[in-house]
mmCIF file of C-alpha atoms and ligand atoms in Angstrom:
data_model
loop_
_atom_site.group_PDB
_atom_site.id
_atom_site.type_symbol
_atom_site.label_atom_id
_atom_site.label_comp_id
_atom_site.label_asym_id
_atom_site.label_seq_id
_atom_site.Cartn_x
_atom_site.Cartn_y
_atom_site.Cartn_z
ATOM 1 C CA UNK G 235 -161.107 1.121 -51.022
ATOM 2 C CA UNK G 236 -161.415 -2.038 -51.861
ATOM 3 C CA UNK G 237 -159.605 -5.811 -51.971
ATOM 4 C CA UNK G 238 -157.722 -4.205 -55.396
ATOM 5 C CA UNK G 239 -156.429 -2.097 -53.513
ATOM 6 C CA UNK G 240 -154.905 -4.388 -50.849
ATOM 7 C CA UNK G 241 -150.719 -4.520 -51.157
ATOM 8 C CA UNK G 242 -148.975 -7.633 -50.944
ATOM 9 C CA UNK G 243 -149.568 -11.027 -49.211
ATOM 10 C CA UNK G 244 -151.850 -11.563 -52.078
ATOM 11 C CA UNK G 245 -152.070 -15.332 -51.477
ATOM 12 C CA UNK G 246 -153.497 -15.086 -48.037
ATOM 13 C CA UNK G 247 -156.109 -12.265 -49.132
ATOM 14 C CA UNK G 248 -157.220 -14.505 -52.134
ATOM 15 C CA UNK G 249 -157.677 -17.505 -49.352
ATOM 16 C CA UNK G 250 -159.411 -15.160 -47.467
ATOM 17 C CA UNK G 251 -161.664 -14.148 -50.052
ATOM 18 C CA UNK G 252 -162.515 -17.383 -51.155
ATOM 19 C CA UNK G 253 -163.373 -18.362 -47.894
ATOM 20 C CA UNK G 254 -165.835 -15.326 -47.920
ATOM 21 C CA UNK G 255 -167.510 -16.515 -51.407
ATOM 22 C CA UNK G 256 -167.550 -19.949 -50.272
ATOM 23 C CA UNK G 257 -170.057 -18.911 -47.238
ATOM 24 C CA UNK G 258 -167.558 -20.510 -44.782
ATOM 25 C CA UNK G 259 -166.439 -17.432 -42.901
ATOM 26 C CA UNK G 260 -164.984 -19.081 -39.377
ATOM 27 C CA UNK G 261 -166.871 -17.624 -36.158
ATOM 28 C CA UNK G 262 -163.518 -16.683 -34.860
ATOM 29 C CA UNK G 263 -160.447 -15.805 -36.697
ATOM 30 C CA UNK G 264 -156.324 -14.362 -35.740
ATOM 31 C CA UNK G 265 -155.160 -12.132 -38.201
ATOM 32 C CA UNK G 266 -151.303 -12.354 -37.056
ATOM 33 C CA UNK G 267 -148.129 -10.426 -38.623
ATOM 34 C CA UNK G 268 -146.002 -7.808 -37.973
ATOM 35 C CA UNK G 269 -147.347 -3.965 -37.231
ATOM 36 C CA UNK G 270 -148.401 -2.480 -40.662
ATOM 37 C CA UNK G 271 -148.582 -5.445 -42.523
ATOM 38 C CA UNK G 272 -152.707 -4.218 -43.107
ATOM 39 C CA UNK G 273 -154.176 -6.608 -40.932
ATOM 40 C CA UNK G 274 -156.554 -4.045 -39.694
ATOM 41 C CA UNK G 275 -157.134 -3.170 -43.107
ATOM 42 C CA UNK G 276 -157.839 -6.869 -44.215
ATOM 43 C CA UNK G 277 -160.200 -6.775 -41.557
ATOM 44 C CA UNK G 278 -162.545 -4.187 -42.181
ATOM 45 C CA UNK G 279 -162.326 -5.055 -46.007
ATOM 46 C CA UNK G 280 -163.852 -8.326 -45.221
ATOM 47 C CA UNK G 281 -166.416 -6.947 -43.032
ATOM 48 C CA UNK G 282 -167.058 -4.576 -45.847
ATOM 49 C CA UNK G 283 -167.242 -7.419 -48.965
ATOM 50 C CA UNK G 284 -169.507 -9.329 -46.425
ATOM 51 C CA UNK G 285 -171.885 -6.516 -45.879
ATOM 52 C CA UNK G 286 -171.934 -4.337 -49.107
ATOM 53 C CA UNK G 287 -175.417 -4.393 -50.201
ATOM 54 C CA UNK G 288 -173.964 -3.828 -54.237
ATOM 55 C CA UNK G 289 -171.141 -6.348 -54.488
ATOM 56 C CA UNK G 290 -169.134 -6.035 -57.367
ATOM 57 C CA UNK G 291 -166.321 -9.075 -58.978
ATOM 58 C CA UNK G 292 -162.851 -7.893 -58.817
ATOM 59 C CA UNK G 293 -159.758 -10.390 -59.250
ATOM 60 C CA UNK G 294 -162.893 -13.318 -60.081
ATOM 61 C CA UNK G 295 -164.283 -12.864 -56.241
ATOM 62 C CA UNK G 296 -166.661 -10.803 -54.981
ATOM 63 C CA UNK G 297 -165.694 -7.622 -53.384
ATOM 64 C CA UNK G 298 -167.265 -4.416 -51.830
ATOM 65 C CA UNK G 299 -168.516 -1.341 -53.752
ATOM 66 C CA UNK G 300 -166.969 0.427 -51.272
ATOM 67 C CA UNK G 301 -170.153 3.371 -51.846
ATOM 68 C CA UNK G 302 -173.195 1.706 -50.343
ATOM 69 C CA UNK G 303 -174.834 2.350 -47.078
ATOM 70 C CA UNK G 304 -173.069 -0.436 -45.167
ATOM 71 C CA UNK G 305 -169.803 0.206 -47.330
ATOM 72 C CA UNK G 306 -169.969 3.709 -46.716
ATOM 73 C CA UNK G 307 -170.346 3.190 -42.691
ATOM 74 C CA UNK G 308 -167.435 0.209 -42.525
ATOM 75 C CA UNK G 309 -165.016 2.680 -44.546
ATOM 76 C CA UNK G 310 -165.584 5.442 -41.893
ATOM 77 C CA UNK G 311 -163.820 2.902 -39.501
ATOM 78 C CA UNK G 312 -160.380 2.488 -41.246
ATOM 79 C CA UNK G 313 -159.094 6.165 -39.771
ATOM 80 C CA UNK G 314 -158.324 3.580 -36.813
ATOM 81 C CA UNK G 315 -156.113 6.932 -35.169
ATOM 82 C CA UNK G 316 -158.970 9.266 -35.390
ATOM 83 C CA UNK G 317 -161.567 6.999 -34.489
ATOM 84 C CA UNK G 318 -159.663 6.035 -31.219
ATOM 85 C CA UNK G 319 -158.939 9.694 -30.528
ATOM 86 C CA UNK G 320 -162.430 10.732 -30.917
ATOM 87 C CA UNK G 321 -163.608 7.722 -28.350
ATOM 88 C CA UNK G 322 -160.974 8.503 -26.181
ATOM 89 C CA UNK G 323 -161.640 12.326 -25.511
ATOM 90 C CA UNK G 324 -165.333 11.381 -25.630
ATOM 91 C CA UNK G 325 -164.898 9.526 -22.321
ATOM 92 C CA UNK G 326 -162.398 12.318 -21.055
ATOM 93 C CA UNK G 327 -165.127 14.536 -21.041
ATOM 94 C CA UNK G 328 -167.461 12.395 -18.709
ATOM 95 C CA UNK G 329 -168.365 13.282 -15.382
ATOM 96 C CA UNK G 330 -166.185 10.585 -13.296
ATOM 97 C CA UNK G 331 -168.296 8.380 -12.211
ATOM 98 C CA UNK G 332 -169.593 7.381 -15.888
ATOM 99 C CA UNK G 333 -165.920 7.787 -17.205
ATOM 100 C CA UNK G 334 -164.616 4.523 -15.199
ATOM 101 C CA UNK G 335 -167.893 2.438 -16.460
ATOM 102 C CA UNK G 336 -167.318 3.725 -20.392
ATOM 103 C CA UNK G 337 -164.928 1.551 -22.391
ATOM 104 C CA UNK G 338 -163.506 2.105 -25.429
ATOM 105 C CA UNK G 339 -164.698 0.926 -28.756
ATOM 106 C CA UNK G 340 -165.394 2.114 -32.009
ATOM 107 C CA UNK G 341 -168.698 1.668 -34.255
ATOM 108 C CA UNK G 342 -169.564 3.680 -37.070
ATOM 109 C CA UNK G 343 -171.805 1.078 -38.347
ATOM 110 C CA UNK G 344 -174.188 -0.832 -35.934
ATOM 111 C CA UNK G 345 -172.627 -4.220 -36.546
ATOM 112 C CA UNK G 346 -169.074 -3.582 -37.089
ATOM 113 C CA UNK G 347 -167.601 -3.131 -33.716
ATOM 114 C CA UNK G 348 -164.141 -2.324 -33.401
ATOM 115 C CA UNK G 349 -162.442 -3.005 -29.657
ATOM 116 C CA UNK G 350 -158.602 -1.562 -29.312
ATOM 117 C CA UNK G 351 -156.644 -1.949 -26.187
ATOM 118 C CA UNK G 352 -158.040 0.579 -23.484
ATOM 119 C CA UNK G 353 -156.074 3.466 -22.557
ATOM 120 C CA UNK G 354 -154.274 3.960 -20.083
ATOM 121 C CA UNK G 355 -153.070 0.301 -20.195
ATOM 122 C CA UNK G 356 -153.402 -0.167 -23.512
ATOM 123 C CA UNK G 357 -155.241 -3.815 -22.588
ATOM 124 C CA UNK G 358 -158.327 -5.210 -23.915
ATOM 125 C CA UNK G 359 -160.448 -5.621 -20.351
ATOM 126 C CA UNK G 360 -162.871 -7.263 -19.275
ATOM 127 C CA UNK G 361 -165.863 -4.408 -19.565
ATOM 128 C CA UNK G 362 -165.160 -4.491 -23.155
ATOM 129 C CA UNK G 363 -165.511 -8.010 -23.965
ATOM 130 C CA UNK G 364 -168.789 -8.064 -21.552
ATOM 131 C CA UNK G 365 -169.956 -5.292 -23.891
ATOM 132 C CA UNK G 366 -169.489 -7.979 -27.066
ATOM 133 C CA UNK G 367 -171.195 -10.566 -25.423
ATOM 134 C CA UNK G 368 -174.140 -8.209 -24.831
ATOM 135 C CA UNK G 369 -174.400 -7.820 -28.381
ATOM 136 C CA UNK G 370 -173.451 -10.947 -29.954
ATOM 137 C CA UNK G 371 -175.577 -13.143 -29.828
ATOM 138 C CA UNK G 372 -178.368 -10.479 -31.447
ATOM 139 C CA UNK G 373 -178.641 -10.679 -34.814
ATOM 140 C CA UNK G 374 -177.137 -8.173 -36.847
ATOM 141 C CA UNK G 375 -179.635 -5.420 -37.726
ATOM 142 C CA UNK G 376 -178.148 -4.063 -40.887
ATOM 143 C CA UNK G 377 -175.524 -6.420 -41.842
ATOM 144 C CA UNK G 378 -175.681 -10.231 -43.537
ATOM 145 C CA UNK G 379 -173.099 -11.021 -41.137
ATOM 146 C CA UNK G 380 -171.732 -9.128 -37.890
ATOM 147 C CA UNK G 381 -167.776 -8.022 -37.442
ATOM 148 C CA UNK G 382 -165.998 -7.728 -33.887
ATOM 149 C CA UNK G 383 -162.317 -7.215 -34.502
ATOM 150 C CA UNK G 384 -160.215 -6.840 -31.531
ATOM 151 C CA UNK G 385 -157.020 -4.702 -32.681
ATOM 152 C CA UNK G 386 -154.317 -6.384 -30.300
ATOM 153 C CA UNK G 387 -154.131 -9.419 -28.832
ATOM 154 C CA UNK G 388 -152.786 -7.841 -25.482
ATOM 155 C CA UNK G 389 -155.852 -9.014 -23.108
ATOM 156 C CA UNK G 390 -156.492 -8.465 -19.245
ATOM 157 C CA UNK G 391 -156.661 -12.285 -17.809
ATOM 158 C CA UNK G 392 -159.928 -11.960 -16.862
ATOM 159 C CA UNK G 393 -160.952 -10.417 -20.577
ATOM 160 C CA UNK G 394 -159.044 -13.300 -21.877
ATOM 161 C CA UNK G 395 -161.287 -15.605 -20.136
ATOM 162 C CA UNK G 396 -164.727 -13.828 -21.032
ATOM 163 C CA UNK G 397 -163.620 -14.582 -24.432
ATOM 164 C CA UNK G 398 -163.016 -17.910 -24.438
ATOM 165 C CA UNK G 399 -166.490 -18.517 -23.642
ATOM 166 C CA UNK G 400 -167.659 -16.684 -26.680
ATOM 167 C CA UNK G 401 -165.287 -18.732 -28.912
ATOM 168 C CA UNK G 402 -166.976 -22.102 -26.782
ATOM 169 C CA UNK G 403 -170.540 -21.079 -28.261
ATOM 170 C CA UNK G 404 -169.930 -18.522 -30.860
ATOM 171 C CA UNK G 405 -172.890 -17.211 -32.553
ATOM 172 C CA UNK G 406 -173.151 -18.294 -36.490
ATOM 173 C CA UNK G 407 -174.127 -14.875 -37.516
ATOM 174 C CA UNK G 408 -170.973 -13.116 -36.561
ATOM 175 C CA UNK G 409 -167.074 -13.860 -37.069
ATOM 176 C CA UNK G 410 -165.094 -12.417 -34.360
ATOM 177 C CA UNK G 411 -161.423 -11.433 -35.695
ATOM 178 C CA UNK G 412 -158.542 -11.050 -33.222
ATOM 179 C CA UNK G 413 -155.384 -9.100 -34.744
ATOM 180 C CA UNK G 414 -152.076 -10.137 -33.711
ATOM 181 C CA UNK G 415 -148.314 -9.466 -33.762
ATOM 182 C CA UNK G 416 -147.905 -11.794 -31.787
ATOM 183 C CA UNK G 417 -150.355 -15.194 -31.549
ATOM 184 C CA UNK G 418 -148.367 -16.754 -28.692
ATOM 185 C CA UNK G 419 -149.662 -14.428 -26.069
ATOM 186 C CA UNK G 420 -152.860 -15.541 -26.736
ATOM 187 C CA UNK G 421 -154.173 -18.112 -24.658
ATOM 188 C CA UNK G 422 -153.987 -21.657 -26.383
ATOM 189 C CA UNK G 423 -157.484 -22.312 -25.907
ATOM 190 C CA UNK G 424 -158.282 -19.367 -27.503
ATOM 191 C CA UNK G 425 -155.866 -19.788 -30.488
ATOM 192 C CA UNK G 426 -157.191 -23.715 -30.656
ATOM 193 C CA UNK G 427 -160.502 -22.226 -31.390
ATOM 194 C CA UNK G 428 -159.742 -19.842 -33.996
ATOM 195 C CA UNK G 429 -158.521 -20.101 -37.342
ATOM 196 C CA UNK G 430 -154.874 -18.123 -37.995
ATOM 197 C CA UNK G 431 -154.314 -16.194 -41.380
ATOM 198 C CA UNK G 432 -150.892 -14.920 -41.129
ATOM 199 C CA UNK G 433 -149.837 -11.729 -43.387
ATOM 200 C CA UNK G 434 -145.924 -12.172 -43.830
ATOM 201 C CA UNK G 435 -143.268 -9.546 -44.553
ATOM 202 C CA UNK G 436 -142.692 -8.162 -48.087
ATOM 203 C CA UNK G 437 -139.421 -9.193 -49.798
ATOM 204 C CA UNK G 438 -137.534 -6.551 -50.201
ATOM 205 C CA UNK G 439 -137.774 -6.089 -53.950
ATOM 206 C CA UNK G 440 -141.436 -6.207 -53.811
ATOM 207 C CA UNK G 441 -141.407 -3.427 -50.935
ATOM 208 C CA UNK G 442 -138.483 -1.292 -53.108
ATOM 209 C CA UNK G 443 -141.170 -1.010 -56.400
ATOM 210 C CA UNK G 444 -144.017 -0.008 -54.147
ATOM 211 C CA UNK G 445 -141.965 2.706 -52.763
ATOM 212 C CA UNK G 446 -140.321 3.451 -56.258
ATOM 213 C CA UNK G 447 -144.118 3.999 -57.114
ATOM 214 C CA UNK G 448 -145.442 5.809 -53.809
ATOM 215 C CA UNK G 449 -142.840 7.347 -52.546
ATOM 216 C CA UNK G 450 -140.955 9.244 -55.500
ATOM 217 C CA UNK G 451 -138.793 11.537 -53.528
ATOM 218 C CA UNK G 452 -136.584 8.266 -51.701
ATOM 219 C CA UNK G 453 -133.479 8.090 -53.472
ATOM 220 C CA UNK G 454 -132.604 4.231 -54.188
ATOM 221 C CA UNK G 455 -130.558 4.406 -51.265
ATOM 222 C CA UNK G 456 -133.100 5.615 -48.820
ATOM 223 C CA UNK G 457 -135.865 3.411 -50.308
ATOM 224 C CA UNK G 458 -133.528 0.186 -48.942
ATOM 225 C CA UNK G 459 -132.949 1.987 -45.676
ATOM 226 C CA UNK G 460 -136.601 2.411 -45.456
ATOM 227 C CA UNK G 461 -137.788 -1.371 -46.586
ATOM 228 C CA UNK G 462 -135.631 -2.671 -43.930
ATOM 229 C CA UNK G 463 -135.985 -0.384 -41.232
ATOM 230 C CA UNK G 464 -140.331 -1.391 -41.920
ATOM 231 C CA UNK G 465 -139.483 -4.761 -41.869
ATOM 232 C CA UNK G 466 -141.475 -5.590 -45.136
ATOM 233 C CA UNK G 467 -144.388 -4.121 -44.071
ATOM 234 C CA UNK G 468 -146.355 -2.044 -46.463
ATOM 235 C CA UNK G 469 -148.187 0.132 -43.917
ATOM 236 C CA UNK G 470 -144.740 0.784 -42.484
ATOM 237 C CA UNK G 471 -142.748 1.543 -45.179
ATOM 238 C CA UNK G 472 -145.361 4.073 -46.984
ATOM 239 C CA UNK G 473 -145.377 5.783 -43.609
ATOM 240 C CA UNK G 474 -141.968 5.632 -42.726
ATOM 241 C CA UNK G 475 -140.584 9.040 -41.278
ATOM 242 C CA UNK G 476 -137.407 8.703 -42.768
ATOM 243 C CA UNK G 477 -135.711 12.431 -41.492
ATOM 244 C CA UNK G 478 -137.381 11.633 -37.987
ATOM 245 C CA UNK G 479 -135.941 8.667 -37.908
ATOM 246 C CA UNK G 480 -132.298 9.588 -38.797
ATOM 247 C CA UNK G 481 -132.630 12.573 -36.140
ATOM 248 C CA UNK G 482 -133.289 9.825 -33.805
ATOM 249 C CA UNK G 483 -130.309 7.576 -35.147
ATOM 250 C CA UNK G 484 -128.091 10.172 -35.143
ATOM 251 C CA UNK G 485 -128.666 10.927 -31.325
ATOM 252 C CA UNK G 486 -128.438 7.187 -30.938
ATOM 253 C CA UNK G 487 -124.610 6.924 -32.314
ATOM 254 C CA UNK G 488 -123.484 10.183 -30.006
ATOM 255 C CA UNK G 489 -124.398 7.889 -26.671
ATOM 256 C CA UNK G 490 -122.965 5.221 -28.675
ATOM 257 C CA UNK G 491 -119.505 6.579 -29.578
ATOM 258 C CA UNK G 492 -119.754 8.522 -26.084
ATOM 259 C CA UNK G 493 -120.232 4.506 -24.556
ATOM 260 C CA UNK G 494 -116.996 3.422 -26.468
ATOM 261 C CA UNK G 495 -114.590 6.196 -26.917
ATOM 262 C CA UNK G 496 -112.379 7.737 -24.064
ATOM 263 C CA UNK G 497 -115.471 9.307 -22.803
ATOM 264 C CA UNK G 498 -116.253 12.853 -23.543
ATOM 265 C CA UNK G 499 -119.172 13.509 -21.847
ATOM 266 C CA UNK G 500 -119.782 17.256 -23.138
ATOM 267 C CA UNK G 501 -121.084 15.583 -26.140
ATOM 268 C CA UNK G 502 -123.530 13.817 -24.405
ATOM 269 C CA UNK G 503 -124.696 15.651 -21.974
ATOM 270 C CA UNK G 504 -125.673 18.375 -24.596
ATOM 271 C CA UNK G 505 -127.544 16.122 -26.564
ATOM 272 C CA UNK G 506 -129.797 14.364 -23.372
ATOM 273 C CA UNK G 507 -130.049 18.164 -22.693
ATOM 274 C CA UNK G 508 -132.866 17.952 -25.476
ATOM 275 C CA UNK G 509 -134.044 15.058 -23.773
ATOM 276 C CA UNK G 510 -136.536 16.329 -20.903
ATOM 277 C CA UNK G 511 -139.218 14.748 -19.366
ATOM 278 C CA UNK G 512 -143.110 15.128 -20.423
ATOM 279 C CA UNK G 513 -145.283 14.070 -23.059
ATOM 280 C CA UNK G 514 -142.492 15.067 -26.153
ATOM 281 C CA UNK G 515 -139.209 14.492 -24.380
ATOM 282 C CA UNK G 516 -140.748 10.626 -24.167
ATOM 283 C CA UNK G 517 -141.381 10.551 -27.587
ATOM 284 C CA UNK G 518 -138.439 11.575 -28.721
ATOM 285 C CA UNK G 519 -136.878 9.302 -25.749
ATOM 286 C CA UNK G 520 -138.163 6.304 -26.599
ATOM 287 C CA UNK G 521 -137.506 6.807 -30.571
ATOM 288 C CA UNK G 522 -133.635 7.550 -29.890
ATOM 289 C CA UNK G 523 -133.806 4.022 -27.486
ATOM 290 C CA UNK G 524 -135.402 2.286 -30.538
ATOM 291 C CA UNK G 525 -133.001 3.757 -33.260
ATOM 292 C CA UNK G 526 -130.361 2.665 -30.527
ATOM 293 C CA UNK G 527 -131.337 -0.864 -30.467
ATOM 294 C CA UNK G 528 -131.615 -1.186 -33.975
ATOM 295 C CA UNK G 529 -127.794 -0.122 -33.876
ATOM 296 C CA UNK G 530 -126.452 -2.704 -31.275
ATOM 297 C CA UNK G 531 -128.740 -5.602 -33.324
ATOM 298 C CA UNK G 532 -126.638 -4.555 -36.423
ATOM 299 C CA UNK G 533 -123.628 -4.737 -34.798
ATOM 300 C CA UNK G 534 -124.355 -8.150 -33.201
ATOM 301 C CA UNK G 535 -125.686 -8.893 -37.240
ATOM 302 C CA UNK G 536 -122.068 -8.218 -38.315
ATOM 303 C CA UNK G 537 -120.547 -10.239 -35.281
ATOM 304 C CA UNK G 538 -122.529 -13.219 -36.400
ATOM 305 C CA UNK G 539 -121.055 -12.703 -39.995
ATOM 306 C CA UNK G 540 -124.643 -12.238 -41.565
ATOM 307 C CA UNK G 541 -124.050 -8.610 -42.066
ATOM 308 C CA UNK G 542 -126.294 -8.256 -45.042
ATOM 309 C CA UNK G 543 -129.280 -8.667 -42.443
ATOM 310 C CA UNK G 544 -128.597 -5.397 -40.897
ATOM 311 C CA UNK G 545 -131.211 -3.188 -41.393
ATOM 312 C CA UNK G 546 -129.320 0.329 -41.268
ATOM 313 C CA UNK G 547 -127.740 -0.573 -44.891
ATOM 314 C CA UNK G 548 -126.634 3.054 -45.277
ATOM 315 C CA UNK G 549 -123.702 2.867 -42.247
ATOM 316 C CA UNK G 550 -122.472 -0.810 -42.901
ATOM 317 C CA UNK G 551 -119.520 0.380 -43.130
ATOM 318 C CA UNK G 552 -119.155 2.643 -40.460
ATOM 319 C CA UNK G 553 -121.408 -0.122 -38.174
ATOM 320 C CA UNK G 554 -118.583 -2.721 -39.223
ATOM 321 C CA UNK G 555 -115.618 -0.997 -38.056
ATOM 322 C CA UNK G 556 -117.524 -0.514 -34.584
ATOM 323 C CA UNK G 557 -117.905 -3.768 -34.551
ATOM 324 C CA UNK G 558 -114.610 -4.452 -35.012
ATOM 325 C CA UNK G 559 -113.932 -2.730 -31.858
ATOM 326 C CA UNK G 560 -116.301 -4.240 -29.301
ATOM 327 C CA UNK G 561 -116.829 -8.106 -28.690
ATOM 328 C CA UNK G 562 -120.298 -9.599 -28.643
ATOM 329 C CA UNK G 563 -120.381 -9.818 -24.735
ATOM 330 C CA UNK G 564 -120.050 -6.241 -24.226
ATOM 331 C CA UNK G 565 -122.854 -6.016 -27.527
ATOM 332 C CA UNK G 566 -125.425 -7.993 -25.256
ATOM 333 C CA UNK G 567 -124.581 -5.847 -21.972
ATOM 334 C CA UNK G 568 -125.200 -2.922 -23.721
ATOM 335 C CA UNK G 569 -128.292 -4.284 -24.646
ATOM 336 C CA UNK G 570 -129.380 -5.018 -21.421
ATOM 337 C CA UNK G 571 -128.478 -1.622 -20.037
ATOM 338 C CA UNK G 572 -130.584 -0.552 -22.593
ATOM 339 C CA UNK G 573 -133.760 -2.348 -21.362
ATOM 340 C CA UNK G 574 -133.119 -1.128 -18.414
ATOM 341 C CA UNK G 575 -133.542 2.206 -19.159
ATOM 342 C CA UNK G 576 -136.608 1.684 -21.130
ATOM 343 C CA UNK G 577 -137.710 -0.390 -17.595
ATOM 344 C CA UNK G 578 -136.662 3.145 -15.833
ATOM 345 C CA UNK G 579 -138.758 5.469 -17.692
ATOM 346 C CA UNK G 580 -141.920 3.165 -17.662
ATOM 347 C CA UNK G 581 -141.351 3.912 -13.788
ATOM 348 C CA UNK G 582 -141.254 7.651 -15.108
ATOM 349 C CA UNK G 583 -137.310 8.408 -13.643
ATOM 350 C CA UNK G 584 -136.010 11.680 -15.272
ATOM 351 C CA UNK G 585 -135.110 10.429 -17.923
ATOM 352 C CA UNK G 586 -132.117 12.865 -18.837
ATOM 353 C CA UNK G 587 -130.485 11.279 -15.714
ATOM 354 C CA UNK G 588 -131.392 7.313 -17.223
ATOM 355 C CA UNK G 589 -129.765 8.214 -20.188
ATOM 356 C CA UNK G 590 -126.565 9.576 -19.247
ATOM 357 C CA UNK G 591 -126.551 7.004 -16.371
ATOM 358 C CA UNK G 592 -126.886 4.268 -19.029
ATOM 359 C CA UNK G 593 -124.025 5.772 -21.223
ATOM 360 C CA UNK G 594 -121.617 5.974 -18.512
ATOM 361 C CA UNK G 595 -122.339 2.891 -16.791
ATOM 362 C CA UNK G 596 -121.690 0.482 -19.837
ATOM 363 C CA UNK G 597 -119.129 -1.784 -19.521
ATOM 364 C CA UNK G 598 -115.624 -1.072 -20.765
ATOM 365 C CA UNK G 599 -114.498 -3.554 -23.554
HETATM 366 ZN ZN1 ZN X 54 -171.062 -1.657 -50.789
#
């Protein structure tokens, strides 16, 4: 894989590349935008164009060969899932006391070092970034130009801090790349210091060809569904479990109806029946709470008279005359109730019980 191969925001990836050919790579960099927009991607393919020891032109820039010893190395890093899997049951299988001093990170090539939040918190902390400061300031041994990407910008205070002193005296041999959905929960000293290329969402037609192309079973109508429901981004929509997702939905419209109608709770309490606690039940929880949400947003969409925002475009109709029925007040408290069940089953409550509880206790209109 290579730059070519990259889909959409091609303006930012051509600024990015020219950057690259110009020698002016920043020390520290925030890849923002929303989750599948390829900002890890984008990442490792510029760690990969810096590095390849064959570059080849593509697009009038220079780009990676993608076969080379240092391409070869970087690519094993883009099964990000696998990679962190692997890591992770590495450390499960340490005796104890090594297992709390081991944190996560990913290298398959000696100076491309990949640091994800650490499970179980899913944080960046503070023994990871001590870990890049240990290397840092080393040159790289194999590469023109050393790579430390950090794959969320959800950092531990202290972590946060460790950073910042990195970004005061970065090293000019490596560029440090921080990935982010959201910049603003960075610290601003840290985002003063580092240079923000943002990847954008897709519009819609562009995201409705690629998926014409890709994804060859959608139907036209599905392909909409599914460019919405990703939000424009690419990753997203070419991965989008479409049949999952309207399992999910339809559960989401039973607690829905069951909320609004003279309440019969049979209905319900069959379907939360499916519902049980452990590893799957909170899966499948937390993807009916999501599908759920997606439904009140539309219908507060349609009470703000934007309705051609809402992203389930295959029930507008049916969405619309729910609307109709409920006023926005009761749309927010819904909402509400809904956080609070997601709140609940963070604190692990059955959450069968949250779930009728929350259909039941909604207000009445
Ligand atoms: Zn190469």
């Amino acid at each position: 894989m290579n730059f070519t191969d990259f889909l959409g925001n091609q303006a930012a990836v051509r600024r990015l590349r020219e950057t690259l050919a110009a020698g002016r790579l920043p020390s520290a960099m925030i890849l923002s935008g929303p989750r599948g927009a390829g900002k890890y991607t984008l990442a490792l393919l510029l760690a990969q164009a810096a590095n390849c020891l064959t570059p080849i032109t593509t697009d009038g820039l220079p780009d990676a060969c993608g076969v080379c010893a240092n391409c070869e190395r970087i690519v094993a890093s883009f099964a990000l899932d696998e990679r962190f899997a692997e890591a992770v049951a590495a450390r499960e299988e340490m005796r104890d006391v090594d297992k709390k001093d081991t944190r996560i990170l990913i290298q398959t090539h000696p100076d491309v070092m990949i640091i994800p939040p650490d499970p179980p918190q899913l944080l960046i902390k503070l023994g990871q970034v001590r870990t890049v400061i240990a290397r840092i300031y080393r040159r790289p041994a194999q590469a023109a130009r050393a790579f430390y990407i950090f794959t969320a910008s959800s950092f531990m205070k202290e972590a946060a801090n460790s950073l910042l002193k990195v970004l005061e005296e970065p090293p000019e041999h490596a560029t440090l790349i921080l990935l982010s959905e959201n910049p603003s929960e960075l610290l601003p000293t840290i985002r003063s210091r580092a240079g923000v290329l943002r990847l954008g969402a897709l519009p819609a037609a562009e995201i409705d060809a690629l998926l014409a192309a890709r994804r060859p079973e959608l139907k036209a109508i599905e392909r909409t569904l599914v460019g919405r429901l990703a939000e424009g981004a690419v990753g997203r929509a070419l991965g989008f479990d479409l049949p999952e997702y309207l399992a999910y939905r339809q559960d989401a419209l039973i607690v829905l109806h069951t909320s609004l109608a003279e309440p019969d709770y049979s209905v319900l309490f069959r379907m939360t029946e499916s519902y049980r606690a452990g590893a799957e039940g909170a899966i499948k929880t937390s993807g009916m709470l999501h599908a759920l949400s997606l439904l009140l947003e539309d219908l507060l969409l349609i009470h703000s008279g934007v309705p051609a925002l809402v992203r389930n475009t295959d029930l507008v109709k049916e969405l619309t005359r729910i609307a109709h029925g409920v006023t926005p007040q009761w749309i927010e408290a819904a909402s509400r109730g809904l956080d609070q069940v997601e709140a609940g089953m963070r604190r692990n409550l059955l959450r069968s019980l949250s779930l009728d509880a929350f259909a039941t206790s909604l207000p009445v209109r």
